C-alpha atoms as one frame of an Amber mdcrd trajectory, in Angstrom:
protein
 122.811  85.723  98.516 124.409  82.635  96.986 127.591  84.230  95.695 128.071
  86.224  98.912 128.002  83.038 101.026 130.366  81.210  98.656 132.973  83.979
  98.708 132.537  84.736 102.411 133.394  81.128 103.237 136.635  81.448 101.253
 138.010  83.962 103.786 135.898  83.994 106.966 137.238  80.610 108.113 140.911
  81.597 108.026 140.819  83.960 111.011 139.081  81.265 113.095 141.728  78.599
 112.352 143.745  79.049 115.592 140.528  78.812 117.663 139.440  75.712 115.728
 142.914  74.215 116.275 142.727  74.787 120.047 139.119  73.633 120.514 139.391
  70.473 118.406 143.066  69.787 119.290 144.205  69.313 115.684 147.461  69.820
 113.765 148.449  72.039 110.850 147.758  69.404 108.166 144.159  68.975 109.436
 143.774  72.767 109.424 144.922  72.819 105.802 142.255  70.220 105.001 139.597
  72.411 106.649 140.460  75.079 104.041 141.418  72.824 101.112 138.590  70.296
 101.540 136.183  73.101 100.631 138.351  74.562  97.868 139.101  71.165  96.306
 135.515  69.997  95.759 134.586  73.541  94.728 137.289  73.510  92.025 136.824
  69.904  90.856 133.036  70.023  90.507 132.499  73.584  89.226 132.618  72.625
  85.534 130.245  69.731  86.232 127.942  72.086  88.136 127.797  74.344  85.092
 127.003  71.395  82.804 124.268  70.106  85.126 122.726  73.602  85.312 122.600
  73.786  81.496 121.108  70.285  81.356 118.497  70.258  84.154 117.844  73.959
  84.739 119.860  76.750  86.338 117.353  77.698  89.027 116.926  74.038  90.045
 120.698  73.457  90.400 121.139  76.787  92.190 118.486  75.885  94.776 119.865
  72.343  95.243 123.348  73.850  95.717 121.954  76.340  98.255 120.271  73.527
 100.213 123.462  71.417 100.270 125.604  74.400 101.281 123.194  75.447 104.043
 122.924  71.928 105.485 126.701  71.478 105.374 127.179  74.836 107.137 125.002
  73.596 109.998 127.069  70.380 110.156 130.316  72.427 110.242 129.073  74.451
 113.206 128.045  71.313 115.101 131.249  69.376 114.280 132.669  67.649 117.390
 136.043  66.795 115.816 138.313  67.477 112.832 137.031  64.580 110.702 133.420
  65.747 110.851 134.434  69.370 110.195 136.581  68.442 107.171 133.828  66.178
 105.801 131.224  68.929 106.166 133.564  71.429 104.494 133.944  69.008 101.557
 130.139  68.895 101.227 130.027  72.712 101.439 132.339  72.767  98.427 129.908
  70.527  96.520 127.087  72.988  97.196 129.267  75.931  96.128 130.232  74.174
  92.885 126.555  73.724  92.032 125.663  77.331  92.915 128.555  79.346  91.490
 128.270  78.657  87.719 124.477  79.009  87.955 124.772  82.524  89.461 126.495
  83.889  86.357 124.433  81.920  83.815 121.199  83.072  85.524 122.372  86.685
  85.129 123.188  86.078  81.452 119.781  84.484  80.829 117.840  87.119  82.818
 119.301  90.435  81.641 119.296  91.972  78.176 122.682  92.725  76.588 122.463
  96.455  77.442 122.030  95.661  81.167 124.327  92.647  81.387 127.556  94.576
  81.981 126.084  96.405  84.967 124.593  93.182  86.360 127.922  91.335  86.083
 129.620  94.357  87.671 127.289  94.062  90.688 127.965  90.277  90.741 131.732
  90.962  90.866 131.235  93.697  93.489 129.321  91.336  95.788 132.140  88.794
  95.387 134.804  91.352  96.287 132.772  92.679  99.230 132.393  89.165 100.700
 136.122  88.502 100.325 136.872  91.876 101.939 134.697  91.594 105.022 135.258
  87.869 105.557 138.386  88.172 107.763 136.908  91.006 109.868 133.536  89.295
 110.355 135.354  86.058 111.148 137.445  87.866 113.780 134.417  89.533 115.404
 132.397  86.306 115.576 135.332  84.181 116.767 136.372  86.619 119.498 132.943
  87.628 120.830 130.813  84.513 120.211 132.452  81.272 118.984 134.079  79.941
 115.811 131.037  77.680 115.312 128.944  80.758 114.479 130.970  81.562 111.356
 129.118  78.538 109.928 125.773  78.939 111.733 125.419  82.431 110.202 124.983
  80.789 106.763 121.878  78.860 107.830 119.267  81.673 108.012 120.822  83.408
 104.984 120.707  80.151 103.005 117.082  79.430 103.928 116.070  82.983 102.969
 117.973  82.649  99.679 116.100  79.427  98.813 112.740  81.200  99.311 113.848
  84.237  97.263 115.238  82.036  94.471 111.920  80.166  94.211 110.007  83.448
  93.990 112.108  85.624  91.668 114.356  83.492  89.419 112.951  82.242  86.112
 113.989  78.736  85.112 116.322  78.495  82.085 118.498  75.861  80.445 120.781
  75.563  77.419 118.961  74.033  74.451 121.425  75.244  71.793 123.549  72.067
  71.658 123.760  68.476  72.852 124.170  68.401  76.644 125.767  65.365  78.287
 127.917  64.717  81.332 131.632  64.094  80.823 132.030  61.397  83.501 135.547
  60.253  82.471 136.715  63.878  82.601 135.092  64.390  86.015 136.633  61.223
  87.508 140.170  61.802  86.188 140.245  65.498  87.174 138.838  64.746  90.654
 141.336  61.965  91.394 144.251  63.930  89.885 143.562  67.137  91.828 142.894
  65.257  95.076 146.141  63.262  94.756 148.140  66.427  94.014 146.599  68.293
  96.978 147.106  65.322  99.302 150.796  65.040  98.342 151.455  68.769  98.868
 149.698  68.885 102.254 150.977  65.619 103.737 154.554  65.695 102.363 155.993
  67.365 105.491 154.349  64.711 107.682 155.447  61.606 105.756 158.548  62.960
 103.955 158.843  64.257 100.398 160.586  61.070  99.219 158.313  58.587 101.035
 156.501  55.966  98.968 153.107  57.404  99.981 153.896  60.930  98.737 155.736
  59.846  95.580 152.831  57.509  94.820 150.345  60.375  95.246 152.378  62.581
  92.874 152.525  59.715  90.343 148.734  59.211  90.522 148.231  62.956  90.093
 150.419  63.052  86.958 148.751  59.988  85.386 145.219  61.204  86.102 145.774
  64.810  84.992 147.487  63.704  81.770 144.552  61.313  81.200 142.153  64.205
  81.799 143.886  66.332  79.154 143.777  63.462  76.630 140.098  62.751  77.352
 139.173  66.421  76.991 141.110  66.757  73.732 139.412  63.787  72.070 135.981
  63.658  73.778 132.777  64.425  71.876 131.339  66.719  74.579 134.303  67.676
  76.794 133.822  69.232  80.224 136.674  71.658  79.479 137.240  72.862  75.904
 141.047  72.962  75.837 141.062  74.766  72.483 140.108  77.932  74.414 143.676
  78.052  75.754 144.982  78.648  72.228 143.604  82.146  72.688 146.497  84.044
  74.301 144.167  86.518  76.029 142.133  83.717  77.629 145.237  81.735  78.618
 146.990  84.824  79.989 143.966  85.921  82.029 143.585  82.443  83.554 147.303
  82.242  84.375 147.120  85.628  86.102 144.043  84.600  88.122 145.732  81.340
  89.152 148.748  83.265  90.461 146.498  85.762  92.281 144.590  82.890  93.909
 147.759  81.073  95.007 149.226  84.268  96.467 146.082  85.572  98.162 144.855
  82.345  99.779 148.391  81.370 100.787 148.722  84.708 102.605 145.294  84.330
 104.262 146.062  80.848 105.612 149.621  81.436 106.817 149.135  84.928 108.272
 145.933  83.983 110.145 147.908  81.419 112.150 151.171  83.391 112.406 149.609
  86.708 113.506 147.530  85.103 116.261 149.764  82.245 117.436 153.192  83.958
 117.162 152.528  87.729 117.323 149.693  87.342 119.847 147.074  89.457 118.041
 143.377  88.946 118.789 141.028  87.469 116.170 139.559  90.932 115.425 143.026
  92.530 115.062 144.028  89.673 112.751 140.959  90.239 110.582 141.757  93.963
 110.441 145.290  93.303 109.159 143.760  91.918 105.944 141.593  94.995 105.313
 144.242  97.057 103.429 144.507  94.279 100.831 140.826  93.375 100.530 139.436
  96.931 100.627 141.873  98.005  97.911 140.490  95.224  95.698 137.041  96.827
  95.949 138.392 100.346  95.337 140.807  99.534  92.503 138.733  96.969  90.547
 136.178  99.438  89.043 138.991 101.892  88.188 140.956  99.045  86.557 137.839
  98.108  84.585 137.520 101.631  83.190 141.244 101.692  82.368 140.978  98.388
  80.517 138.108  99.787  78.417 140.289 102.794  77.543 143.747 101.209  77.194
 142.914  97.567  76.441 142.998  94.612  78.814
């Protein structure tokens, strides 16, 4: 339930962007914030969400994240203007960041080693399925009901998920080592990533060489360098940078970063271009993404078997 909603909201919104733009009378930069406001808080707070789950309990953090996400979804659907919608999307990202790490750690704590691979495979399959159907579901809802319902649909699912989580998930936490929050790491990474995102989104509006944009880039550099230094020398870092000395780990993360940049860039741009310039309907636009997203579902298990046989 939780992972499906998180991943669905990564793609379902994109097809509705032209409708949101028309109804709320907003520009491209505000549309980018509707997408990036969610992604930014999701990215910045995910490590913290994992730490909090280890510290206070995975089921507890998962349920709190579900409640925040569900409430924010309702606020998104009721949003009367761009500012309220962007703010609610930011809060949605907070809920996602609390849920997402807990989903995988709950699986690890619940299943024995012999079942864990299958359980994580189902976890990945649910993620891929949500990404795949997101554009099509978004098109159907936007065209036949209203864009507001792409958010309202999360409310009953979220409430049901909270009840199920209370009934079936055992509480667990990490007692193997000292657990403490890395507040300096959280603050520097949050400010650095926000400043970088702000500069990239608003540069066309204010000019790439304007004082505002150059200042934002400067803040981003200072904060992200500070983050790296804090994580290298902190006693309980939020991100263990020594992991990147492992070439396999570093290479896999670099590949996933490139996949994310390419995929979500295509989703955002094509959703607007196909509807606003080519004149496709919302449903037709959602269908144009199916060849890419369905192939992810079909190829991923085959690629997994190949990697077992040939090496990752």
